[in-house]
Coordinates of C-alpha atoms and ligand atoms in Angstrom, one line a residue:
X1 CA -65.8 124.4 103.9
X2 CA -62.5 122.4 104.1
X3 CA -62.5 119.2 106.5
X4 CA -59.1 119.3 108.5
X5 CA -59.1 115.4 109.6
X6 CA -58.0 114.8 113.2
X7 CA -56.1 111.7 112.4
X8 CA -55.2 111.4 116.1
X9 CA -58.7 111.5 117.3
X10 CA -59.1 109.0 115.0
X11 CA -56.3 106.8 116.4
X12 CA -57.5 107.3 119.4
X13 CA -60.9 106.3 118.8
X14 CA -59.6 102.8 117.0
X15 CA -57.4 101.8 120.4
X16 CA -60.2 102.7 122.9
X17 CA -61.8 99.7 120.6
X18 CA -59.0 97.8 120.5
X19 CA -58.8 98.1 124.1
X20 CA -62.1 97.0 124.8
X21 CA -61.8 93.9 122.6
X22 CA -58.6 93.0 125.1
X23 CA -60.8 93.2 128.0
X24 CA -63.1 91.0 126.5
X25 CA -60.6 88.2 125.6
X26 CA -59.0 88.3 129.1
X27 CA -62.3 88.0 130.7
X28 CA -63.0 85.5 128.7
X29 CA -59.6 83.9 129.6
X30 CA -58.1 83.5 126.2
X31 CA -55.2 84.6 125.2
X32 CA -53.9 88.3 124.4
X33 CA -52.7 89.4 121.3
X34 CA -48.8 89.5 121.2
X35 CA -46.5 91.9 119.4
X36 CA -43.1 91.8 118.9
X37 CA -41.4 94.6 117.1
X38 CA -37.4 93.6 115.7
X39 CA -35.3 97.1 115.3
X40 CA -31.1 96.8 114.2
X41 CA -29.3 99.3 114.9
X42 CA -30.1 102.6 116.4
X43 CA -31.5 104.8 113.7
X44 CA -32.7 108.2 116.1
X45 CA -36.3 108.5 113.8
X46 CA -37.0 104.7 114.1
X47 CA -36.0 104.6 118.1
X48 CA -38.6 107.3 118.4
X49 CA -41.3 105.6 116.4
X50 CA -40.3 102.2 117.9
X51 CA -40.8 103.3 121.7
X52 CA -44.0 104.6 120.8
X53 CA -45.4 101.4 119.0
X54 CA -44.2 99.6 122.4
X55 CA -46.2 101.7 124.7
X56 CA -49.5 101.9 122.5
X57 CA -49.5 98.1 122.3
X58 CA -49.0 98.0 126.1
X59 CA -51.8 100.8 126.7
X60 CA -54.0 98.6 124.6
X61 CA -53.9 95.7 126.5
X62 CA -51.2 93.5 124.1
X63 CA -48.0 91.9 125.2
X64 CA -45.5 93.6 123.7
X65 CA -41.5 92.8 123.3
X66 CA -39.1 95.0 121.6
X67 CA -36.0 93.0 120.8
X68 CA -33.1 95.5 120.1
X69 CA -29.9 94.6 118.3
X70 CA -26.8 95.9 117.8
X71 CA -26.3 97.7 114.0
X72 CA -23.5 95.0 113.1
X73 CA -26.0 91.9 113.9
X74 CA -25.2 89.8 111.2
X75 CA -28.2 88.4 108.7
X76 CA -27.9 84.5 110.5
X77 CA -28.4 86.4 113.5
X78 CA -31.5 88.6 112.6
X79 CA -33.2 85.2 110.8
X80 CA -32.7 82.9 114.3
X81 CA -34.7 85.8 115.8
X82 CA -37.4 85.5 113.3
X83 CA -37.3 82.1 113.6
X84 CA -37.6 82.3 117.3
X85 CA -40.6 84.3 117.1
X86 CA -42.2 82.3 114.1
X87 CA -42.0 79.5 116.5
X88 CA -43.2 81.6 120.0
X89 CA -47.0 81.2 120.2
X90 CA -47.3 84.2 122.7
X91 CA -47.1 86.5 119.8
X92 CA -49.5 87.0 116.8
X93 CA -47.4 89.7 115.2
X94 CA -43.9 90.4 114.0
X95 CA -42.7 93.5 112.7
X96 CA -39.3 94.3 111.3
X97 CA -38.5 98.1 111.8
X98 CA -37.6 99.2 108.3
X99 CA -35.2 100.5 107.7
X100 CA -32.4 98.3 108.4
X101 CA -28.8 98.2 108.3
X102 CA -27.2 98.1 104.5
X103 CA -25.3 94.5 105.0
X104 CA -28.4 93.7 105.6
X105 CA -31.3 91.6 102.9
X106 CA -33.8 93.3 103.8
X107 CA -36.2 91.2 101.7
X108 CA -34.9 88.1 102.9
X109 CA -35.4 89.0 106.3
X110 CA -39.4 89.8 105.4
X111 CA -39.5 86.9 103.7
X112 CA -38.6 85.0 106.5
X113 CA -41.2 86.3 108.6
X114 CA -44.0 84.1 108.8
X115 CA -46.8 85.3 106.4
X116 CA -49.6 84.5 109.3
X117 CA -47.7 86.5 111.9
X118 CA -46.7 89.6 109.2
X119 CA -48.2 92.5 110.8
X120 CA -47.2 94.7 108.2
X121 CA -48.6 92.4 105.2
X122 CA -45.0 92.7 104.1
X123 CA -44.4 89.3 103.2
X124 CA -44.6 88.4 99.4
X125 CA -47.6 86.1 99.9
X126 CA -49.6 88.8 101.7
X127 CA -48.3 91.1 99.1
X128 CA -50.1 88.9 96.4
X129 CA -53.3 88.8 98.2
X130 CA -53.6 92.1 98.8
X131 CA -53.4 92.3 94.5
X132 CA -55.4 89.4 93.7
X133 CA -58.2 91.0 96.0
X134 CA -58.3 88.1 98.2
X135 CA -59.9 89.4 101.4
X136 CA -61.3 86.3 102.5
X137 CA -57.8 85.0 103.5
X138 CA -56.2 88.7 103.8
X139 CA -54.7 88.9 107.1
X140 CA -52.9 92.5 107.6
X141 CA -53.2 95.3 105.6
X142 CA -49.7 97.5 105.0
X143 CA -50.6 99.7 108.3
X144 CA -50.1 103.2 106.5
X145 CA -52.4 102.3 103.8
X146 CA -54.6 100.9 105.9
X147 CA -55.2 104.2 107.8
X148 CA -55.4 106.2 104.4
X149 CA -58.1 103.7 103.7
X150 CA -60.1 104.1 106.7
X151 CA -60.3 107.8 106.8
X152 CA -60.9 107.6 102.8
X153 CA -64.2 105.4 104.4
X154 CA -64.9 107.9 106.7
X155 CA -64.5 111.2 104.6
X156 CA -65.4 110.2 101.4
X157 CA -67.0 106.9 101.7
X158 CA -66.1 103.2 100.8
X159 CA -67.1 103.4 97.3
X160 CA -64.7 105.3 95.4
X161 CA -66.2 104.5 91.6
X162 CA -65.3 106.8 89.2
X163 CA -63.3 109.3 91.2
X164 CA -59.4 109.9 90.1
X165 CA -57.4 108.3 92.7
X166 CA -53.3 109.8 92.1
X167 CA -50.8 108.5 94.1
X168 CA -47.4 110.1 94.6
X169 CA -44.7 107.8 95.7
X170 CA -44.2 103.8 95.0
X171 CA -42.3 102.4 97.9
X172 CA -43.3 99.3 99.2
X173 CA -44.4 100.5 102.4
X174 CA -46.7 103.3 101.6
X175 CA -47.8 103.9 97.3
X176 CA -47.7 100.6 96.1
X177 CA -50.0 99.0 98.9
X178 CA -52.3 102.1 98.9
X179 CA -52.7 102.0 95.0
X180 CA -54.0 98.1 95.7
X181 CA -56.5 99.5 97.9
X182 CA -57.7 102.3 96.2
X183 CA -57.9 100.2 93.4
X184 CA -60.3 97.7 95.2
X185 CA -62.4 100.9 96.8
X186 CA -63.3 101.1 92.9
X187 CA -60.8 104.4 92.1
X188 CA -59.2 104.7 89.1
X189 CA -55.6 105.0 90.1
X190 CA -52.1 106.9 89.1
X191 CA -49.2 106.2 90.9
X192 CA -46.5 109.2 90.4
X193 CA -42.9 108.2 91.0
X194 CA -39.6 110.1 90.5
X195 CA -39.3 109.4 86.8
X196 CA -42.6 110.7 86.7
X197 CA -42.8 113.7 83.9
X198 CA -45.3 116.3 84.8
X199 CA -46.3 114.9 88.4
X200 CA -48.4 118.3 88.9
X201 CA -50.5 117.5 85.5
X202 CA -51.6 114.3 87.3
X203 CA -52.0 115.5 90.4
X204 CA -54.7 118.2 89.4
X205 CA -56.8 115.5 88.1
X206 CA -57.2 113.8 91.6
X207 CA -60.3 113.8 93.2
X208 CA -58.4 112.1 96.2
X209 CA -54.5 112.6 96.4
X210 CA -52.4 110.8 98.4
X211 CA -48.6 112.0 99.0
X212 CA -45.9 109.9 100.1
X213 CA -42.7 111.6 99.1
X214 CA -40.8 112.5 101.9
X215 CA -40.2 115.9 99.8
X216 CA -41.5 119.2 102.4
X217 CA -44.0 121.4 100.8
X218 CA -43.6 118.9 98.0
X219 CA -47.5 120.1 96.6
X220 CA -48.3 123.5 96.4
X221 CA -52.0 124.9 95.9
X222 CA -51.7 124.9 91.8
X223 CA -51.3 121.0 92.2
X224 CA -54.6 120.8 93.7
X225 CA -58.1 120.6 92.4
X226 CA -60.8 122.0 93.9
X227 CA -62.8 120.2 96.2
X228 CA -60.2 117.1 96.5
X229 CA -59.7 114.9 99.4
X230 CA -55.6 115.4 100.3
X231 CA -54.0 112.7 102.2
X232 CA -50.4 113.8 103.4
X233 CA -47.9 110.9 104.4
X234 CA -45.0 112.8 104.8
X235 CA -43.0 113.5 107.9
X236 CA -40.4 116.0 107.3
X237 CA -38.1 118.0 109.6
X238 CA -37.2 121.5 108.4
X239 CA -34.3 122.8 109.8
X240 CA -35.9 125.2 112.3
X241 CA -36.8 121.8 113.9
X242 CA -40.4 122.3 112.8
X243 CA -42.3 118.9 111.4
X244 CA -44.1 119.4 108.2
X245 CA -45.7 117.1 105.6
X246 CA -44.8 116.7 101.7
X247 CA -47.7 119.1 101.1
X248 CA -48.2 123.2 101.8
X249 CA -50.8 122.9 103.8
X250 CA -51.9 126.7 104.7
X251 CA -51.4 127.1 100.8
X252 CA -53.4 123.8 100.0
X253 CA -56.1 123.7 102.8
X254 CA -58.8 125.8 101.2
X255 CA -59.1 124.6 98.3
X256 CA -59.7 121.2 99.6
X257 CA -62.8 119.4 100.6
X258 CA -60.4 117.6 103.1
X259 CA -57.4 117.1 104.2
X260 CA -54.8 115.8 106.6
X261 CA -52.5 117.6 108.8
X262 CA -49.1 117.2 109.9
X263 CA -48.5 115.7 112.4
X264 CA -51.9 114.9 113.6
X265 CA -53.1 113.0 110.8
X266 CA -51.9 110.1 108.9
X267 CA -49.2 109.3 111.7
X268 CA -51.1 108.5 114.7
X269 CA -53.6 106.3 112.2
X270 CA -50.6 104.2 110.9
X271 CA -49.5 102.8 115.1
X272 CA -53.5 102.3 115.4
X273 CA -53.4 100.0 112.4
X274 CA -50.6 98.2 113.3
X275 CA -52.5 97.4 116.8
X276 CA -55.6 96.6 115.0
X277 CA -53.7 94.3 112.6
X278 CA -52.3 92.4 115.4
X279 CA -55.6 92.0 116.7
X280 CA -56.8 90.6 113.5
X281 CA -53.8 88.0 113.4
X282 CA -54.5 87.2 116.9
X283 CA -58.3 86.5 115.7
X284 CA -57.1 84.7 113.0
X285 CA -54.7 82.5 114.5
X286 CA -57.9 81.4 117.1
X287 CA -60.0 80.7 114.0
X288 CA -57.2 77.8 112.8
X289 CA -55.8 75.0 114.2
X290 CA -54.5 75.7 118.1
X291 CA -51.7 73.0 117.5
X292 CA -50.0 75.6 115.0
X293 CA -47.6 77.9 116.0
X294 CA -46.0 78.9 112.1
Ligands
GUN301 N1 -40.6 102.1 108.8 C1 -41.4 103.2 108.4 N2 -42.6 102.8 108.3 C2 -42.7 101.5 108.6 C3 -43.7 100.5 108.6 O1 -44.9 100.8 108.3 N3 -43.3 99.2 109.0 C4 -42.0 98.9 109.2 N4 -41.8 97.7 109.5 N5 -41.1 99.8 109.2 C5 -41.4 101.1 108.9

């Protein structure tokens, strides 16, 4: 019997947590967690997904500042407000909305953020830990990746030895980060990219796939093996308006032991996990010295 994940019961579940943990700290009269979200310009998909980060992190109890400039800001500009917020002890998390404006270096401008107040574990520090394995001193997890791994937990469980773990698509934000944590669930890992030959060939040999294209309908049944676990990133608007995934879901879903729906899976899991990393940075930043504010 195929699984369909409710990624958005899920979600939901993870703030009502989050939430509670708030109440806690404000009765106990410490400080809330802070989030403050930076978006240039005024790209329509990243408006929508912007607003919505903004109300979940007020819902949940946070402060939470959305700082909105102009598409021709200039890079001096975009790095005083980092700066700013480096400096601003009210809040425990800094996201830059990806993507940004071309004139833009975008790297610079992660790099800049500071690696304890990196939300999205970004940064090329956090980027190294997450590699080297180094949870002890791991503050976020990529938030994406984070839900993947999470439901992966849930579904499948947190020990993922000797299963085939294929990844398609090696951005920053999504395959890359998720390979490092498949890899440290104990999976053995591909990661397909667009130079990949025969994506398909690897893609039958998953016992969990995860697919982060950005291509609709992208993985059709014959992709699939029986019994996998399908995780579906994608976010894709056809032209009738509907929203579908990179996979063919109706075409995919029976053959699966699981999978993810779109929308109602991995998306509402990735704004959870960007709360519950600015939790953890807020933790975090009570567990070092009170006098710093990097
Ligand atoms: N744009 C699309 N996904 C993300 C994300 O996870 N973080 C940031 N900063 N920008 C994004």
């Amino acid at each position: 019997m195929t699984k369909i994940i409710d990624g958005k019961a899920f979600a939901a579940e993870i703030r009502a947590e989050i939430a509670r943990e708030v109440e806690k700290i404000k009765a106990a009269g410490e400080q809330i967690p802070g989030l403050a979200v930076i978006m240039v310009g005024d790209d329509p998909a990243s408006a929508i997904y912007v607003k919505s980060k903004e109300k979940q992190a007020q819902e949940v109890g946070f402060l939470s500042t959305v700082i909105r400039l102009p598409a021709e800001t200039s890079q001096a500009e975009v790095l005083d407000v980092i700066d700013k917020l480096n400096r601003n002890p009210d809040y425990h998390g800094i996201l830059l909305q990806l993507p940004v404006p071309a004139h833009l270096d975008k790297d610079a401008l992660i790099a800049a953020i500071s690696p304890k107040k990196d939300v999205d574990g970004f940064h090329p520090e956090n980027v190294g830990k997450l590699w080297y394995s180094d949870r002890e001193h791991q503050t976020a997890i990529p938030c994406t990746p984070l839900g993947c791994s999470l439901i992966l937990e849930r579904y499948v469980g947190s020990d993922l030895n000797g299963k085939n773990a294929v990844m398609i698509g090696a951005s920053n934000v999504v395959g890359k980060p998720m390979a490092a944590l498949l890899l440290r669930m104990g999976a053995t890992v591909s990661i397909c990219h667009s130079t990949t030959l025969d994506v398909a060939e690897y893609a039958r040999n998953a016992d969990i796939l995860i697919v982060a294209t950005g291509n609709a309908h992208l993985v059709k049944a014959s992709w699939v093996k029986e019994g996998a676990v399908v995780l579906d990133v994608g976010i894709n608007r056809l032209a009738d308006g509907s929203i579908v995934g990179d996979v063919d879901f109706e075409a995919v879903k029976d053959k699966t032991a699981a999978i993810t729906p779109v929308p109602g899976g991995i998306g509402p899991m990735t704004i959870a996990c960007l709360l519950k990393n600015t939790l953890t940075l807020r933790k975090t930043k009570a567990l070092s010295s009170n006098t710093n504010t990097e």
